[in-house]
């Protein structure tokens, strides 16, 4: 069974990328805007799906705890590619459709302009310019549908295998395990209007090299859109991020206690279904501008995605 363009756009696996995001280094497994797209909670027909996300992120951060010391901050430009695979079955668990997924992030290039450090700041190398990041696995996801209402629950796991050096300002991996239970909801009206969102809570293990544990992180990605047809849509996307517990590690006294991060942002999003030969594709684009952040990266994220069923 072929999936229509809107359902292909719904295929959104979760994304972990150290190099682009408070927490140790002002970064996180969670990256804004990557947990939600059109019809994110709608069940897909049984098949194997692939999605490729090309991400450009330009951002900066001020002083931050890093590698057991304090980094003066940096400005960063990142090009990232992510390959996402999803296996949707016809199995039913608790009445929901079972699926599993994985994400492999590949940093193509990262350009860092470090701030000038002074007394009390550590000295860090430029870091890696490209390579494989930490894979993100979704061993279980369940989707339900009831009329216009669509719901999903999933468990994400970030696996710390990306290159890491505590003496570098930028790393490809975060060097600790993290689990991320999350839930999604999509409401689609016959008039073409849609409201979708995904909320999750990220629980982080301790970094064994720096003895630093990032606090728990709540994240919410949302979308309000209109579909002129089943193969097109446009609207607004946004996110809200809030760290709910303090970091635990070597935090300098002049940094805010607990180094808790927060932030929100918004921007346009669109999708378009196209047919290439016998293959249906969904093209998705979004731009998110960070409106207000504290103790985390702040800038602009642009993402272009292609999704299809194999």
PDB file of C-alpha atoms in Angstrom:
ATOM      1  CA  UNK A   1       0.000   0.000   0.000  1.00  0.00           C
ATOM      2  CA  UNK A   2       1.381   3.401  -0.998  1.00  0.00           C
ATOM      3  CA  UNK A   3       1.438   6.226   1.511  1.00  0.00           C
ATOM      4  CA  UNK A   4       0.077   9.582   0.282  1.00  0.00           C
ATOM      5  CA  UNK A   5       2.375  12.637   0.549  1.00  0.00           C
ATOM      6  CA  UNK A   6       0.856  13.852   3.819  1.00  0.00           C
ATOM      7  CA  UNK A   7       1.543  10.504   5.489  1.00  0.00           C
ATOM      8  CA  UNK A   8       5.067  10.459   4.108  1.00  0.00           C
ATOM      9  CA  UNK A   9       5.581  13.866   5.664  1.00  0.00           C
ATOM     10  CA  UNK A  10       4.333  12.410   8.947  1.00  0.00           C
ATOM     11  CA  UNK A  11       7.373  10.131   9.100  1.00  0.00           C
ATOM     12  CA  UNK A  12       9.470  12.039  11.623  1.00  0.00           C
ATOM     13  CA  UNK A  13      12.105  10.103  13.515  1.00  0.00           C
ATOM     14  CA  UNK A  14      13.836  11.805  16.392  1.00  0.00           C
ATOM     15  CA  UNK A  15      17.143  13.584  16.126  1.00  0.00           C
ATOM     16  CA  UNK A  16      20.225  13.658  18.354  1.00  0.00           C
ATOM     17  CA  UNK A  17      23.046  15.968  17.411  1.00  0.00           C
ATOM     18  CA  UNK A  18      25.637  17.253  19.866  1.00  0.00           C
ATOM     19  CA  UNK A  19      27.214  19.725  17.528  1.00  0.00           C
ATOM     20  CA  UNK A  20      24.190  21.955  17.202  1.00  0.00           C
ATOM     21  CA  UNK A  21      22.840  22.643  20.695  1.00  0.00           C
ATOM     22  CA  UNK A  22      20.983  24.189  29.176  1.00  0.00           C
ATOM     23  CA  UNK A  23      23.181  21.310  29.612  1.00  0.00           C
ATOM     24  CA  UNK A  24      26.865  20.515  29.488  1.00  0.00           C
ATOM     25  CA  UNK A  25      28.355  22.785  26.842  1.00  0.00           C
ATOM     26  CA  UNK A  26      24.954  24.428  26.348  1.00  0.00           C
ATOM     27  CA  UNK A  27      24.022  21.418  24.222  1.00  0.00           C
ATOM     28  CA  UNK A  28      21.534  18.592  24.294  1.00  0.00           C
ATOM     29  CA  UNK A  29      20.341  15.437  22.579  1.00  0.00           C
ATOM     30  CA  UNK A  30      17.199  17.470  21.825  1.00  0.00           C
ATOM     31  CA  UNK A  31      17.393  19.841  18.868  1.00  0.00           C
ATOM     32  CA  UNK A  32      14.531  22.284  18.335  1.00  0.00           C
ATOM     33  CA  UNK A  33      12.048  21.575  15.572  1.00  0.00           C
ATOM     34  CA  UNK A  34      13.157  18.010  14.888  1.00  0.00           C
ATOM     35  CA  UNK A  35      10.480  16.134  16.847  1.00  0.00           C
ATOM     36  CA  UNK A  36       7.476  17.327  14.893  1.00  0.00           C
ATOM     37  CA  UNK A  37       6.242  17.750  11.333  1.00  0.00           C
ATOM     38  CA  UNK A  38       2.941  17.543   9.479  1.00  0.00           C
ATOM     39  CA  UNK A  39       0.561  14.864  10.822  1.00  0.00           C
ATOM     40  CA  UNK A  40       3.302  13.582  13.114  1.00  0.00           C
ATOM     41  CA  UNK A  41       1.032  11.173  15.032  1.00  0.00           C
ATOM     42  CA  UNK A  42      -0.863   9.621  12.097  1.00  0.00           C
ATOM     43  CA  UNK A  43      -0.345   5.858  11.649  1.00  0.00           C
ATOM     44  CA  UNK A  44       1.528   4.890   8.460  1.00  0.00           C
ATOM     45  CA  UNK A  45       0.730   1.861   6.259  1.00  0.00           C
ATOM     46  CA  UNK A  46       3.071  -1.109   6.901  1.00  0.00           C
ATOM     47  CA  UNK A  47       6.351  -0.529   5.009  1.00  0.00           C
ATOM     48  CA  UNK A  48       9.948   0.593   5.412  1.00  0.00           C
ATOM     49  CA  UNK A  49      10.318   4.369   5.172  1.00  0.00           C
ATOM     50  CA  UNK A  50      13.386   6.520   4.652  1.00  0.00           C
ATOM     51  CA  UNK A  51      13.783  10.216   5.257  1.00  0.00           C
ATOM     52  CA  UNK A  52      16.784  12.477   4.725  1.00  0.00           C
ATOM     53  CA  UNK A  53      17.136  15.797   6.554  1.00  0.00           C
ATOM     54  CA  UNK A  54      19.640  18.434   5.498  1.00  0.00           C
ATOM     55  CA  UNK A  55      20.171  20.950   8.304  1.00  0.00           C
ATOM     56  CA  UNK A  56      21.902  24.324   8.390  1.00  0.00           C
ATOM     57  CA  UNK A  57      22.334  25.866  11.831  1.00  0.00           C
ATOM     58  CA  UNK A  58      23.980  29.188  12.636  1.00  0.00           C
ATOM     59  CA  UNK A  59      24.115  29.999  16.339  1.00  0.00           C
ATOM     60  CA  UNK A  60      26.181  31.280  19.234  1.00  0.00           C
ATOM     61  CA  UNK A  61      26.523  30.786  22.969  1.00  0.00           C
ATOM     62  CA  UNK A  62      28.197  32.693  25.800  1.00  0.00           C
ATOM     63  CA  UNK A  63      30.221  31.226  28.681  1.00  0.00           C
ATOM     64  CA  UNK A  64      29.342  27.603  29.480  1.00  0.00           C
ATOM     65  CA  UNK A  65      30.601  24.637  31.544  1.00  0.00           C
ATOM     66  CA  UNK A  66      32.540  22.285  29.273  1.00  0.00           C
ATOM     67  CA  UNK A  67      35.017  19.446  29.753  1.00  0.00           C
ATOM     68  CA  UNK A  68      35.223  20.005  33.521  1.00  0.00           C
ATOM     69  CA  UNK A  69      36.166  23.680  32.998  1.00  0.00           C
ATOM     70  CA  UNK A  70      34.558  26.877  31.655  1.00  0.00           C
ATOM     71  CA  UNK A  71      34.525  27.755  27.955  1.00  0.00           C
ATOM     72  CA  UNK A  72      34.237  31.424  26.952  1.00  0.00           C
ATOM     73  CA  UNK A  73      31.662  30.601  24.264  1.00  0.00           C
ATOM     74  CA  UNK A  74      31.613  30.497  20.486  1.00  0.00           C
ATOM     75  CA  UNK A  75      29.825  31.228  17.229  1.00  0.00           C
ATOM     76  CA  UNK A  76      29.088  28.174  15.103  1.00  0.00           C
ATOM     77  CA  UNK A  77      27.949  27.351  11.578  1.00  0.00           C
ATOM     78  CA  UNK A  78      26.921  23.741  11.006  1.00  0.00           C
ATOM     79  CA  UNK A  79      25.950  21.630   7.992  1.00  0.00           C
ATOM     80  CA  UNK A  80      24.398  18.337   9.021  1.00  0.00           C
ATOM     81  CA  UNK A  81      22.766  15.429   7.194  1.00  0.00           C
ATOM     82  CA  UNK A  82      20.544  12.861   8.894  1.00  0.00           C
ATOM     83  CA  UNK A  83      19.356   9.548   7.532  1.00  0.00           C
ATOM     84  CA  UNK A  84      16.220   8.220   9.218  1.00  0.00           C
ATOM     85  CA  UNK A  85      14.816   4.724   8.758  1.00  0.00           C
ATOM     86  CA  UNK A  86      11.457   3.516  10.073  1.00  0.00           C
ATOM     87  CA  UNK A  87       9.879   0.063  10.012  1.00  0.00           C
ATOM     88  CA  UNK A  88       6.088   0.157  10.325  1.00  0.00           C
ATOM     89  CA  UNK A  89       4.419  -3.207  10.949  1.00  0.00           C
ATOM     90  CA  UNK A  90       0.844  -4.450  10.946  1.00  0.00           C
ATOM     91  CA  UNK A  91       1.280  -5.651  14.525  1.00  0.00           C
ATOM     92  CA  UNK A  92      -1.148  -4.335  17.111  1.00  0.00           C
ATOM     93  CA  UNK A  93      -0.053  -3.659  20.684  1.00  0.00           C
ATOM     94  CA  UNK A  94      -2.658  -2.275  23.093  1.00  0.00           C
ATOM     95  CA  UNK A  95      -4.689  -1.438  20.001  1.00  0.00           C
ATOM     96  CA  UNK A  96      -1.909   0.673  18.493  1.00  0.00           C
ATOM     97  CA  UNK A  97       0.274   0.096  15.436  1.00  0.00           C
ATOM     98  CA  UNK A  98       3.839  -0.902  16.324  1.00  0.00           C
ATOM     99  CA  UNK A  99       6.877   0.637  14.601  1.00  0.00           C
ATOM    100  CA  UNK A 100      10.590   1.134  15.229  1.00  0.00           C
ATOM    101  CA  UNK A 101      13.105   3.645  13.888  1.00  0.00           C
ATOM    102  CA  UNK A 102      16.695   4.812  13.929  1.00  0.00           C
ATOM    103  CA  UNK A 103      18.519   8.031  13.053  1.00  0.00           C
ATOM    104  CA  UNK A 104      22.128   8.315  11.896  1.00  0.00           C
ATOM    105  CA  UNK A 105      23.455  11.911  12.032  1.00  0.00           C
ATOM    106  CA  UNK A 106      26.405  12.860   9.839  1.00  0.00           C
ATOM    107  CA  UNK A 107      28.109  16.192  10.458  1.00  0.00           C
ATOM    108  CA  UNK A 108      29.328  17.357   7.044  1.00  0.00           C
ATOM    109  CA  UNK A 109      31.019  20.531   8.255  1.00  0.00           C
ATOM    110  CA  UNK A 110      31.122  22.678  11.368  1.00  0.00           C
ATOM    111  CA  UNK A 111      32.904  26.022  11.477  1.00  0.00           C
ATOM    112  CA  UNK A 112      33.618  27.449  14.932  1.00  0.00           C
ATOM    113  CA  UNK A 113      34.729  30.958  15.906  1.00  0.00           C
ATOM    114  CA  UNK A 114      35.701  30.737  19.585  1.00  0.00           C
ATOM    115  CA  UNK A 115      35.452  33.756  21.863  1.00  0.00           C
ATOM    116  CA  UNK A 116      38.662  35.142  23.345  1.00  0.00           C
ATOM    117  CA  UNK A 117      39.260  33.494  26.701  1.00  0.00           C
ATOM    118  CA  UNK A 118      40.599  35.227  29.798  1.00  0.00           C
ATOM    119  CA  UNK A 119      41.552  34.295  33.377  1.00  0.00           C
ATOM    120  CA  UNK A 120      39.357  31.532  34.761  1.00  0.00           C
ATOM    121  CA  UNK A 121      38.480  30.073  31.356  1.00  0.00           C
ATOM    122  CA  UNK A 122      39.720  26.778  29.947  1.00  0.00           C
ATOM    123  CA  UNK A 123      41.541  26.460  26.641  1.00  0.00           C
ATOM    124  CA  UNK A 124      39.840  24.144  24.150  1.00  0.00           C
ATOM    125  CA  UNK A 125      40.740  22.904  20.700  1.00  0.00           C
ATOM    126  CA  UNK A 126      38.558  23.649  17.684  1.00  0.00           C
ATOM    127  CA  UNK A 127      37.075  20.147  17.711  1.00  0.00           C
ATOM    128  CA  UNK A 128      35.899  17.809  14.993  1.00  0.00           C
ATOM    129  CA  UNK A 129      34.917  19.237  11.627  1.00  0.00           C
ATOM    130  CA  UNK A 130      32.899  16.246  10.422  1.00  0.00           C
ATOM    131  CA  UNK A 131      31.901  12.639  11.017  1.00  0.00           C
ATOM    132  CA  UNK A 132      29.256  10.400  12.591  1.00  0.00           C
ATOM    133  CA  UNK A 133      27.325  11.607  15.625  1.00  0.00           C
ATOM    134  CA  UNK A 134      25.454   9.634  18.269  1.00  0.00           C
ATOM    135  CA  UNK A 135      22.801   7.350  16.706  1.00  0.00           C
ATOM    136  CA  UNK A 136      19.273   7.726  18.033  1.00  0.00           C
ATOM    137  CA  UNK A 137      17.159   4.574  18.312  1.00  0.00           C
ATOM    138  CA  UNK A 138      13.397   4.245  18.706  1.00  0.00           C
ATOM    139  CA  UNK A 139      12.897   0.590  19.697  1.00  0.00           C
ATOM    140  CA  UNK A 140       9.159   1.043  20.118  1.00  0.00           C
ATOM    141  CA  UNK A 141       6.465   3.427  18.928  1.00  0.00           C
ATOM    142  CA  UNK A 142       2.696   2.936  19.029  1.00  0.00           C
ATOM    143  CA  UNK A 143       0.164   4.920  16.966  1.00  0.00           C
ATOM    144  CA  UNK A 144      -3.610   5.124  17.383  1.00  0.00           C
ATOM    145  CA  UNK A 145      -6.268   6.804  15.263  1.00  0.00           C
ATOM    146  CA  UNK A 146      -9.834   7.740  16.107  1.00  0.00           C
ATOM    147  CA  UNK A 147     -11.544   9.912  13.527  1.00  0.00           C
ATOM    148  CA  UNK A 148      -9.698  13.227  13.316  1.00  0.00           C
ATOM    149  CA  UNK A 149      -7.626  12.407  16.382  1.00  0.00           C
ATOM    150  CA  UNK A 150      -4.235  10.712  16.086  1.00  0.00           C
ATOM    151  CA  UNK A 151      -1.967   9.792  18.995  1.00  0.00           C
ATOM    152  CA  UNK A 152       1.455   8.189  19.392  1.00  0.00           C
ATOM    153  CA  UNK A 153       3.869   7.278  22.172  1.00  0.00           C
ATOM    154  CA  UNK A 154       7.523   6.404  21.661  1.00  0.00           C
ATOM    155  CA  UNK A 155      10.738   5.707  23.528  1.00  0.00           C
ATOM    156  CA  UNK A 156      13.952   7.184  22.165  1.00  0.00           C
ATOM    157  CA  UNK A 157      17.494   6.208  23.181  1.00  0.00           C
ATOM    158  CA  UNK A 158      20.654   8.174  22.346  1.00  0.00           C
ATOM    159  CA  UNK A 159      23.685   5.861  21.996  1.00  0.00           C
ATOM    160  CA  UNK A 160      27.055   7.508  22.859  1.00  0.00           C
ATOM    161  CA  UNK A 161      29.364   6.336  20.063  1.00  0.00           C
ATOM    162  CA  UNK A 162      30.151   9.649  18.307  1.00  0.00           C
ATOM    163  CA  UNK A 163      33.703  11.025  18.502  1.00  0.00           C
ATOM    164  CA  UNK A 164      34.335  12.800  21.811  1.00  0.00           C
ATOM    165  CA  UNK A 165      37.291  14.588  23.424  1.00  0.00           C
ATOM    166  CA  UNK A 166      36.741  16.643  26.618  1.00  0.00           C
ATOM    167  CA  UNK A 167      39.498  19.046  25.503  1.00  0.00           C
ATOM    168  CA  UNK A 168      37.648  20.036  22.306  1.00  0.00           C
ATOM    169  CA  UNK A 169      35.179  22.908  22.020  1.00  0.00           C
ATOM    170  CA  UNK A 170      32.996  20.914  19.593  1.00  0.00           C
ATOM    171  CA  UNK A 171      32.331  17.193  19.632  1.00  0.00           C
ATOM    172  CA  UNK A 172      30.311  14.824  17.450  1.00  0.00           C
ATOM    173  CA  UNK A 173      28.989  12.806  20.414  1.00  0.00           C
ATOM    174  CA  UNK A 174      27.790  13.735  23.888  1.00  0.00           C
ATOM    175  CA  UNK A 175      29.516  10.783  25.579  1.00  0.00           C
ATOM    176  CA  UNK A 176      26.561   9.755  27.737  1.00  0.00           C
ATOM    177  CA  UNK A 177      23.403   7.700  27.353  1.00  0.00           C
ATOM    178  CA  UNK A 178      20.014   9.411  27.317  1.00  0.00           C
ATOM    179  CA  UNK A 179      16.428   8.160  27.181  1.00  0.00           C
ATOM    180  CA  UNK A 180      13.541  10.217  25.877  1.00  0.00           C
ATOM    181  CA  UNK A 181       9.934   9.022  26.343  1.00  0.00           C
ATOM    182  CA  UNK A 182       7.609  11.225  24.297  1.00  0.00           C
ATOM    183  CA  UNK A 183       4.022  11.532  23.082  1.00  0.00           C
ATOM    184  CA  UNK A 184       2.538  13.053  19.912  1.00  0.00           C
ATOM    185  CA  UNK A 185      -0.907  14.258  18.872  1.00  0.00           C
ATOM    186  CA  UNK A 186      -2.329  15.357  15.498  1.00  0.00           C
ATOM    187  CA  UNK A 187      -5.771  16.810  14.784  1.00  0.00           C
ATOM    188  CA  UNK A 188      -6.740  17.147  11.130  1.00  0.00           C
ATOM    189  CA  UNK A 189     -10.024  18.775  10.124  1.00  0.00           C
ATOM    190  CA  UNK A 190     -11.848  18.080   6.865  1.00  0.00           C
ATOM    191  CA  UNK A 191     -11.462  21.782   6.008  1.00  0.00           C
ATOM    192  CA  UNK A 192      -7.706  21.259   5.760  1.00  0.00           C
ATOM    193  CA  UNK A 193      -6.592  22.681   9.102  1.00  0.00           C
ATOM    194  CA  UNK A 194      -4.135  20.787  11.277  1.00  0.00           C
ATOM    195  CA  UNK A 195      -2.707  21.063  14.791  1.00  0.00           C
ATOM    196  CA  UNK A 196       0.160  18.739  15.742  1.00  0.00           C
ATOM    197  CA  UNK A 197       2.604  18.509  18.608  1.00  0.00           C
ATOM    198  CA  UNK A 198       5.171  16.294  20.307  1.00  0.00           C
ATOM    199  CA  UNK A 199       6.178  16.550  23.974  1.00  0.00           C
ATOM    200  CA  UNK A 200       8.904  14.600  25.728  1.00  0.00           C
ATOM    201  CA  UNK A 201      11.126  14.449  28.790  1.00  0.00           C
ATOM    202  CA  UNK A 202      14.820  13.745  28.292  1.00  0.00           C
ATOM    203  CA  UNK A 203      16.652  11.883  31.082  1.00  0.00           C
ATOM    204  CA  UNK A 204      20.459  12.044  30.838  1.00  0.00           C
ATOM    205  CA  UNK A 205      23.142   9.799  32.309  1.00  0.00           C
ATOM    206  CA  UNK A 206      26.447  11.146  33.657  1.00  0.00           C
ATOM    207  CA  UNK A 207      29.377  11.896  31.360  1.00  0.00           C
ATOM    208  CA  UNK A 208      32.111   9.599  32.749  1.00  0.00           C
ATOM    209  CA  UNK A 209      34.984  11.726  31.399  1.00  0.00           C
ATOM    210  CA  UNK A 210      33.865  14.998  32.980  1.00  0.00           C
ATOM    211  CA  UNK A 211      31.744  13.687  35.892  1.00  0.00           C
ATOM    212  CA  UNK A 212      28.981  16.010  34.690  1.00  0.00           C
ATOM    213  CA  UNK A 213      25.280  15.131  34.555  1.00  0.00           C
ATOM    214  CA  UNK A 214      22.886  17.261  32.521  1.00  0.00           C
ATOM    215  CA  UNK A 215      19.532  17.839  34.218  1.00  0.00           C
ATOM    216  CA  UNK A 216      16.188  16.564  32.943  1.00  0.00           C
ATOM    217  CA  UNK A 217      14.892  18.421  29.867  1.00  0.00           C
ATOM    218  CA  UNK A 218      11.280  18.993  28.819  1.00  0.00           C
ATOM    219  CA  UNK A 219      10.701  19.743  25.143  1.00  0.00           C
ATOM    220  CA  UNK A 220       7.628  20.581  23.081  1.00  0.00           C
ATOM    221  CA  UNK A 221       7.481  20.950  19.291  1.00  0.00           C
ATOM    222  CA  UNK A 222       4.236  22.203  17.714  1.00  0.00           C
ATOM    223  CA  UNK A 223       2.722  23.007  14.343  1.00  0.00           C
ATOM    224  CA  UNK A 224      -0.399  24.811  13.091  1.00  0.00           C
ATOM    225  CA  UNK A 225      -0.962  24.442   9.349  1.00  0.00           C
ATOM    226  CA  UNK A 226      -3.424  24.485   6.489  1.00  0.00           C
ATOM    227  CA  UNK A 227      -3.565  21.933   3.660  1.00  0.00           C
ATOM    228  CA  UNK A 228      -5.003  23.292   0.390  1.00  0.00           C
ATOM    229  CA  UNK A 229      -4.773  19.707  -0.855  1.00  0.00           C
ATOM    230  CA  UNK A 230      -3.646  16.293   0.411  1.00  0.00           C
ATOM    231  CA  UNK A 231      -0.273  16.870  -1.228  1.00  0.00           C
ATOM    232  CA  UNK A 232       0.562  20.336   0.098  1.00  0.00           C
ATOM    233  CA  UNK A 233       0.568  22.344   3.295  1.00  0.00           C
ATOM    234  CA  UNK A 234       1.990  25.425   4.957  1.00  0.00           C
ATOM    235  CA  UNK A 235       1.910  26.977   8.393  1.00  0.00           C
ATOM    236  CA  UNK A 236       3.858  27.885  11.508  1.00  0.00           C
ATOM    237  CA  UNK A 237       6.093  25.604  13.554  1.00  0.00           C
ATOM    238  CA  UNK A 238       7.632  26.280  16.927  1.00  0.00           C
ATOM    239  CA  UNK A 239       9.242  24.819  19.994  1.00  0.00           C
ATOM    240  CA  UNK A 240       9.513  25.309  23.746  1.00  0.00           C
ATOM    241  CA  UNK A 241      12.415  23.895  25.757  1.00  0.00           C
ATOM    242  CA  UNK A 242      12.749  23.984  29.534  1.00  0.00           C
ATOM    243  CA  UNK A 243      15.279  22.233  31.740  1.00  0.00           C
ATOM    244  CA  UNK A 244      13.440  21.041  34.844  1.00  0.00           C
ATOM    245  CA  UNK A 245      16.352  20.039  37.112  1.00  0.00           C
ATOM    246  CA  UNK A 246      19.845  21.433  37.742  1.00  0.00           C
ATOM    247  CA  UNK A 247      22.986  20.203  36.075  1.00  0.00           C
ATOM    248  CA  UNK A 248      25.320  18.346  38.432  1.00  0.00           C
ATOM    249  CA  UNK A 249      29.020  18.974  37.853  1.00  0.00           C
ATOM    250  CA  UNK A 250      31.799  21.532  37.928  1.00  0.00           C
ATOM    251  CA  UNK A 251      29.896  24.791  37.366  1.00  0.00           C
ATOM    252  CA  UNK A 252      31.795  28.041  37.899  1.00  0.00           C
ATOM    253  CA  UNK A 253      30.329  30.389  40.560  1.00  0.00           C
ATOM    254  CA  UNK A 254      29.813  33.220  38.045  1.00  0.00           C
ATOM    255  CA  UNK A 255      27.546  31.012  35.918  1.00  0.00           C
ATOM    256  CA  UNK A 256      23.913  30.745  36.989  1.00  0.00           C
ATOM    257  CA  UNK A 257      23.321  28.066  39.615  1.00  0.00           C
ATOM    258  CA  UNK A 258      22.367  24.768  38.042  1.00  0.00           C
ATOM    259  CA  UNK A 259      22.979  26.111  34.521  1.00  0.00           C
ATOM    260  CA  UNK A 260      19.361  25.360  33.598  1.00  0.00           C
ATOM    261  CA  UNK A 261      18.551  26.087  29.972  1.00  0.00           C
ATOM    262  CA  UNK A 262      15.361  27.336  28.407  1.00  0.00           C
ATOM    263  CA  UNK A 263      14.243  28.652  25.051  1.00  0.00           C
ATOM    264  CA  UNK A 264      11.482  29.048  22.504  1.00  0.00           C
ATOM    265  CA  UNK A 265      11.260  29.863  18.828  1.00  0.00           C
ATOM    266  CA  UNK A 266       8.988  29.931  15.796  1.00  0.00           C
ATOM    267  CA  UNK A 267       9.096  29.987  12.005  1.00  0.00           C
ATOM    268  CA  UNK A 268       7.404  28.961   8.735  1.00  0.00           C
ATOM    269  CA  UNK A 269       7.022  25.387   7.485  1.00  0.00           C
ATOM    270  CA  UNK A 270       5.788  23.903   4.210  1.00  0.00           C
ATOM    271  CA  UNK A 271       5.331  20.529   2.503  1.00  0.00           C
ATOM    272  CA  UNK A 272       4.776  19.464  -1.084  1.00  0.00           C
ATOM    273  CA  UNK A 273       4.140  16.025  -2.535  1.00  0.00           C
ATOM    274  CA  UNK A 274       5.760  15.221  -5.873  1.00  0.00           C
ATOM    275  CA  UNK A 275       5.933  12.151  -8.086  1.00  0.00           C
ATOM    276  CA  UNK A 276       9.256  11.110  -9.628  1.00  0.00           C
ATOM    277  CA  UNK A 277       8.709   8.189 -12.006  1.00  0.00           C
ATOM    278  CA  UNK A 278       6.782   5.635  -9.982  1.00  0.00           C
ATOM    279  CA  UNK A 279       7.920   7.045  -6.638  1.00  0.00           C
ATOM    280  CA  UNK A 280       5.909   9.406  -4.422  1.00  0.00           C
ATOM    281  CA  UNK A 281       8.029  11.852  -2.444  1.00  0.00           C
ATOM    282  CA  UNK A 282       7.280  14.393   0.250  1.00  0.00           C
ATOM    283  CA  UNK A 283       9.383  17.551   0.375  1.00  0.00           C
ATOM    284  CA  UNK A 284       9.364  19.406   3.712  1.00  0.00           C
ATOM    285  CA  UNK A 285      11.078  22.676   4.588  1.00  0.00           C
ATOM    286  CA  UNK A 286      11.195  24.744   7.764  1.00  0.00           C
ATOM    287  CA  UNK A 287      13.002  27.681   9.315  1.00  0.00           C
ATOM    288  CA  UNK A 288      13.053  28.193  13.078  1.00  0.00           C
ATOM    289  CA  UNK A 289      14.303  31.393  14.676  1.00  0.00           C
ATOM    290  CA  UNK A 290      15.219  31.295  18.382  1.00  0.00           C
ATOM    291  CA  UNK A 291      13.246  34.147  19.918  1.00  0.00           C
ATOM    292  CA  UNK A 292      14.591  33.867  23.456  1.00  0.00           C
ATOM    293  CA  UNK A 293      17.103  31.474  25.001  1.00  0.00           C
ATOM    294  CA  UNK A 294      19.133  31.215  28.178  1.00  0.00           C
ATOM    295  CA  UNK A 295      22.203  29.035  28.711  1.00  0.00           C
ATOM    296  CA  UNK A 296      22.005  27.262  25.350  1.00  0.00           C
ATOM    297  CA  UNK A 297      22.775  27.838  21.667  1.00  0.00           C
ATOM    298  CA  UNK A 298      20.775  30.652  20.041  1.00  0.00           C
ATOM    299  CA  UNK A 299      20.376  31.292  16.325  1.00  0.00           C
ATOM    300  CA  UNK A 300      18.568  30.102  13.203  1.00  0.00           C
ATOM    301  CA  UNK A 301      17.891  26.548  12.035  1.00  0.00           C
ATOM    302  CA  UNK A 302      16.902  25.727   8.445  1.00  0.00           C
ATOM    303  CA  UNK A 303      15.941  22.170   7.469  1.00  0.00           C
ATOM    304  CA  UNK A 304      15.008  20.598   4.132  1.00  0.00           C
ATOM    305  CA  UNK A 305      13.724  17.012   4.086  1.00  0.00           C
ATOM    306  CA  UNK A 306      12.787  14.308   1.589  1.00  0.00           C
ATOM    307  CA  UNK A 307      10.669  11.314   2.681  1.00  0.00           C
ATOM    308  CA  UNK A 308       9.604   8.195   0.773  1.00  0.00           C
ATOM    309  CA  UNK A 309       8.444   4.608   1.235  1.00  0.00           C
ATOM    310  CA  UNK A 310      10.761   1.848  -0.001  1.00  0.00           C
TER     311      UNK A 310
END
